[in-house]
């Protein structure tokens, strides 16, 4: 969640002097060039600050920060799969139903049949994968638009959820299962009134960020590429470190490190790498950017499309586990409208409607913007109807801003 | 004939950081065909957008006097109301609407109660079609027409707006020779009827054949306006050549001694052989390629000549991993051994590469950067276990940028922002990095300027010097004659001839290219 993309500036003097002359250290030029990238972070900071003021600091209290993480984790998990599909030029309208179905299957096995908690988790993930393969088959190999396939899936899997649950809610899950979404890792190494373990993990994360950032930077210099100037690099690490440690500090003073946050962090790390640095990730961007060109460059489009949907199914299954764990049961109407939250997160995070553009980190920030806003408005006691109006407008303006930005660049 | 219809004076148009036009002045007389020449990026299209109101008054400086009146167009509707109509290179027709519907789109023939009077519209459309010499039913959907006929529909549409000044942006770029000749004839007829015409073109033959005067633009400035004295004396070739040389000089600011770089031809062993290759149209019940056979050797450039619809692109794409058509039969041999190339990945794996004729639609990911486009066809070479080495990738892209002289400040620039010639170099870089044995280039110089063309030719020569085999598909016969060792002619899906280039002339090739049609018809 912290891996912001570094703005490229030229190394002043040193190894890369012979290379490109594209960088700049002028902060204003930097900001303008990366407006599209940085705009979302700026917006996030502004929104967090705004609600901190409006709620007299309650929104930034340890308890509330923990709450936001627990409450919106499954949306963020869905948003990871969704942004990858959107980059590839697809969409998935069924994830809400799939969250309900996978949670229902898990509940039937664990609550009704009394099987161990992990059987429910495995079964939910397996159902998710199967659903993904189903969608992938129709989109990739039959050549149907994802919009139609997943719209059908939305109805289909909602119906199956009702069948599986026989139209009733099931609860409660055993304690181990509940821990997935509501559990904390804390008290492992003590602390006075706070959890030292949480701070330790925070510290390790910051150190890891700094070291990997430094290694990337060194590698780029060795390849004579332009990099940001060293002071700017240090500043960035310090800034990220401060934010992470503040966040960890607040968590440590509440209930400790949520297990679901660890799951989420691992997913963001892995998927961030997959999208940026693997052949698969590149091919997703290539397909979304220009399908024909990708095809004629030897990309196995059908396979890539298929696996994108399988992946979405897997993450929907995981979100199903988290959601059923959090709500401690399975309900026929679970996951209603989750797809729209996940799609909104991806678009607010800078993904392009036509495909080919978007980042996992962007989608996470997009999702957090929605989360912080919902949470803040709830704290302020704003009516549900007004909340909905405001969220709708934010989505509208975020994409409008994106289009405006692109047009400005395109006109040059 | 000294009556001036249009005068653009001191036009300057700046985009953030770039001066696209600087003090451009152009004078067009009433009833003439005025050609505008210039390299890609010289500012021709920008100038036409200023003229047609796409860039509204106020976004540029300078003045436009049209038909004796200073004009300030706020948009394209304003300019069309005055009789200025622009026909863009990419035709703006709606494929599933009929000819008549397209002609009157946005300008519908209303009858009683504001409803469209289709009888009137179709009758009017038929009249307009007769004027442009197009024998088609006005209710036929535009998609059923070839590109050449669609072009004529565009002109009919312009005529329906009572056009005084018709602007054509590269009207013949996508047309074959017969359709081009037809179009140029039509332009002459329109001129005789008093319609003034501005034509942007890269094809100097056409310009010398048809234009009354030519304005050359370079780097956003007017270089000169040339009176085309010999326009009626078509046989006066020395003077035509001199004019062409003068235009080229003006466009690039230097002389090009020989338009096609010299190359020593030393063909080696056979690399690719195709036998009995037959391809069916994907949706219609007809053969697009019929029993074609050809081969190409190492260090050899082989050309494929054919009119539009002869099946050149279809042949190449079907060989390249069956990217076109259905029920494909035939055999492909690489270095004497039969290979399977049923998917693009297999074709690339066997050392075949195909650079498309339509780089924007099929060749490039325009919203991605130069670097990622270059690595797109051979990511496997840059990755281990599925992980891409991003630094190595940039290094490769930088190498290509230098080798190919791609004009961009950084390989992180979006490909869509580059000029056509530089985009083409990115396409070539992509395929060179895939390191194929045989490279099929489909219209490698379409829509790019003279200087970049020369660079592309030089790159082709470098490739064959390294022992690659190259197949060039081109609509420009001089290009095939200038670049190739051998030329195959294709007509209606059949190979109708194979000539060593020293025995071939434009006339002999054209005879073979039209052979089948004459036999059939």
XYZ file of N, CA, C and O in Angstrom, chain A residues 8 20 22 216 219-220 223 225 273-274 276-280 282-283 285-286 289-290 292-293 295-300 355-357 411-412, chain B residues 15-16 320 323 344-345 348 360-365 367 372 376-377 379 383 386-389 391-395 398 401 409-410 430-431:
272
model
N 10.275 10.265 -11.930
C 11.610 10.102 -12.494
C 12.307 11.441 -12.631
O 11.849 12.331 -13.315
N 20.107 9.738 -20.072
C 19.010 10.538 -20.576
C 19.018 11.949 -20.010
O 19.522 12.207 -18.940
N 16.052 13.558 -19.437
C 14.604 13.682 -19.384
C 14.145 14.108 -18.016
O 13.070 14.639 -17.850
N 16.555 -1.055 -6.073
C 16.018 -0.710 -7.386
C 16.766 0.484 -7.961
O 17.167 0.504 -9.121
N 20.229 -0.458 -9.069
C 20.178 -1.221 -10.314
C 19.935 -0.287 -11.490
O 20.564 -0.408 -12.541
N 19.066 0.688 -11.291
C 18.776 1.623 -12.381
C 19.992 2.467 -12.718
O 20.258 2.762 -13.878
N 22.318 0.614 -14.755
C 21.866 0.531 -16.137
C 21.824 1.908 -16.787
O 21.239 2.084 -17.847
N 20.154 4.530 -16.088
C 18.862 5.159 -16.260
C 18.736 6.330 -15.299
O 19.426 6.386 -14.287
N 3.668 -6.595 -7.816
C 4.781 -7.155 -8.579
C 4.281 -7.855 -9.843
O 4.868 -7.716 -10.914
N 3.209 -8.621 -9.704
C 2.705 -9.375 -10.851
C 2.337 -8.429 -11.989
O 2.676 -8.654 -13.145
N 3.373 -5.335 -12.496
C 4.447 -4.501 -13.032
C 5.597 -5.307 -13.631
O 6.247 -4.861 -14.562
N 5.846 -6.479 -13.057
C 7.110 -7.097 -13.410
C 7.040 -8.475 -14.031
O 8.070 -9.070 -14.321
N 5.851 -9.014 -14.225
C 5.813 -10.338 -14.847
C 5.348 -10.247 -16.292
O 4.730 -9.258 -16.699
N 5.657 -11.284 -17.036
C 5.203 -11.361 -18.418
C 3.678 -11.322 -18.457
O 3.085 -10.617 -19.276
N 3.059 -12.065 -17.527
C 1.598 -12.063 -17.471
C 1.059 -10.647 -17.308
O 0.153 -10.213 -18.033
N 2.457 -7.783 -18.024
C 2.672 -7.001 -19.240
C 1.637 -7.323 -20.295
O 1.152 -6.468 -21.019
N 1.325 -8.622 -20.376
C 0.390 -9.026 -21.417
C -1.013 -8.515 -21.114
O -1.763 -8.197 -22.028
N -1.681 -5.610 -19.712
C -1.654 -4.217 -20.195
C -1.703 -4.169 -21.719
O -2.372 -3.324 -22.309
N -0.967 -5.085 -22.350
C -0.908 -5.085 -23.819
C -2.284 -5.379 -24.416
O -2.710 -4.737 -25.374
N -4.499 -2.403 -23.893
C -4.063 -1.229 -24.661
C -4.403 -1.350 -26.129
O -4.842 -0.396 -26.752
N -4.174 -2.523 -26.717
C -4.541 -2.745 -28.112
C -4.595 -4.247 -28.349
O -3.572 -4.892 -28.537
N -5.600 -6.142 -30.847
C -5.081 -6.684 -32.098
C -3.567 -6.696 -32.103
O -2.935 -7.663 -32.533
N -2.979 -5.594 -31.629
C -1.522 -5.516 -31.613
C -0.948 -6.593 -30.701
O 0.072 -7.203 -31.016
N -2.316 -9.479 -30.001
C -2.484 -10.742 -30.704
C -1.374 -10.943 -31.739
O -0.760 -11.990 -31.806
N -1.116 -9.889 -32.506
C -0.117 -9.987 -33.574
C 1.303 -9.906 -33.027
O 2.256 -9.990 -33.783
N 1.456 -9.712 -31.723
C 2.790 -9.769 -31.130
C 3.010 -11.128 -30.466
O 4.001 -11.317 -29.781
N 2.074 -12.029 -30.661
C 2.269 -13.377 -30.138
C 1.747 -13.594 -28.737
O 2.009 -14.625 -28.136
N 1.014 -12.610 -28.187
C 0.419 -12.802 -26.864
C -0.706 -13.825 -26.988
O -1.541 -13.725 -27.892
N -0.713 -14.821 -26.092
C -1.790 -15.817 -26.139
C -3.000 -15.231 -25.423
O -3.234 -15.476 -24.234
N -9.486 0.415 -20.874
C -8.476 -0.604 -20.621
C -7.063 -0.110 -20.878
O -6.849 0.971 -21.413
N -6.098 -0.927 -20.468
C -4.696 -0.616 -20.733
C -4.032 0.270 -19.708
O -2.815 0.433 -19.732
N -4.808 0.891 -18.812
C -4.251 1.814 -17.830
C -4.812 1.478 -16.456
O -5.992 1.176 -16.333
N -3.673 16.549 -26.392
C -3.736 17.665 -27.327
C -2.370 18.159 -27.759
O -2.261 18.905 -28.704
N -1.383 17.787 -27.021
C -0.073 18.298 -27.338
C 0.476 17.767 -28.626
O 0.261 16.633 -28.965
N 1.175 25.052 -29.272
C 0.701 24.153 -28.234
C 1.662 24.318 -27.075
O 2.762 24.816 -27.261
N 1.234 23.897 -25.879
C 2.149 24.047 -24.745
C 3.543 23.515 -25.069
O 3.720 22.333 -25.323
N 1.396 -15.755 -41.109
C 1.852 -15.366 -39.778
C 0.862 -15.870 -38.727
O 0.019 -15.139 -38.206
N -3.394 -15.541 -38.746
C -4.046 -14.374 -38.164
C -5.218 -13.895 -39.009
O -5.916 -12.964 -38.633
N 0.267 -17.222 -33.703
C 1.297 -16.191 -33.861
C 2.541 -16.577 -33.065
O 3.670 -16.415 -33.537
N 2.327 -17.128 -31.866
C 3.479 -17.498 -31.049
C 4.331 -18.546 -31.761
O 5.562 -18.473 -31.747
N 6.248 -16.829 -34.621
C 7.397 -16.082 -34.119
C 8.492 -17.062 -33.690
O 9.670 -16.871 -33.976
N -1.277 1.716 -36.360
C -2.042 2.236 -35.229
C -3.052 1.218 -34.734
O -3.275 1.075 -33.545
N -3.678 0.515 -35.670
C -4.712 -0.397 -35.250
C -4.160 -1.763 -34.854
O -4.636 -2.389 -33.922
N -3.152 -2.237 -35.588
C -2.705 -3.606 -35.365
C -1.264 -3.724 -34.879
O -0.825 -4.807 -34.520
N -0.535 -2.619 -34.912
C 0.897 -2.765 -34.654
C 1.359 -2.301 -33.288
O 2.329 -2.827 -32.753
N 0.684 -1.295 -32.735
C 1.233 -0.651 -31.548
C 0.187 -0.527 -30.453
O -0.997 -0.394 -30.721
N 0.672 -0.564 -29.237
C -0.165 -0.175 -28.101
C 0.099 1.316 -27.886
O 1.060 1.695 -27.241
N -1.132 3.665 -26.176
C -1.136 4.309 -24.863
C 0.002 3.806 -23.985
O 0.168 4.262 -22.874
N 7.880 -0.474 -23.785
C 7.038 -1.660 -23.692
C 6.560 -2.140 -25.045
O 6.267 -3.319 -25.228
N 7.380 -6.019 -26.692
C 6.115 -6.759 -26.644
C 6.161 -8.137 -27.311
O 5.527 -9.067 -26.844
N 6.922 -8.263 -28.397
C 6.873 -9.531 -29.132
C 7.900 -10.533 -28.620
O 7.893 -11.688 -29.035
N 9.072 -10.710 -25.042
C 9.271 -10.533 -23.596
C 10.020 -11.719 -22.994
O 10.734 -11.574 -22.007
N 12.978 -12.141 -19.769
C 12.429 -12.590 -18.497
C 12.954 -13.972 -18.139
O 13.360 -14.751 -19.001
N 9.119 -16.045 -15.839
C 7.941 -15.192 -15.884
C 8.166 -13.787 -15.357
O 7.284 -12.953 -15.444
N 9.358 -13.515 -14.825
C 9.642 -12.167 -14.294
C 10.446 -11.381 -15.309
O 11.475 -11.842 -15.787
N 9.965 -10.180 -15.601
C 10.629 -9.348 -16.601
C 11.746 -8.547 -15.939
O 11.556 -7.980 -14.862
N 12.883 -8.503 -16.583
C 13.969 -7.633 -16.118
C 13.773 -6.246 -16.731
O 14.159 -5.991 -17.870
N 15.075 -3.353 -16.203
C 16.252 -2.558 -16.557
C 16.842 -3.004 -17.883
O 17.230 -2.195 -18.714
N 16.876 -4.328 -18.049
C 17.374 -4.867 -19.319
C 16.465 -4.389 -20.455
O 16.932 -4.052 -21.547
N 15.173 -4.334 -20.160
C 14.191 -3.922 -21.150
C 14.461 -2.488 -21.612
O 14.460 -2.194 -22.806
N 14.713 -1.605 -20.645
C 14.992 -0.217 -20.994
C 16.285 -0.135 -21.802
O 16.393 0.629 -22.759
N 17.247 -0.961 -21.425
C 18.522 -0.952 -22.140
C 18.311 -1.330 -23.614
O 18.838 -0.679 -24.517
N 16.632 1.526 -25.364
C 17.589 2.609 -25.624
C 18.465 2.264 -26.825
O 18.760 3.111 -27.662
N 16.503 2.781 -29.863
C 16.305 4.204 -30.123
C 17.513 4.774 -30.860
O 17.370 5.535 -31.812
N 12.354 11.948 -26.831
C 13.285 12.382 -25.791
C 13.599 11.225 -24.849
O 14.674 11.154 -24.282
N 12.678 10.295 -24.699
C 12.908 9.188 -23.790
C 12.103 7.979 -24.241
O 11.055 8.127 -24.859
N 10.515 -3.510 -32.588
C 9.881 -4.630 -31.899
C 10.221 -5.940 -32.598
O 10.604 -6.914 -31.962
N 10.113 -5.933 -33.913
C 10.343 -7.190 -34.639
C 11.817 -7.516 -34.736
O 12.190 -8.694 -34.739
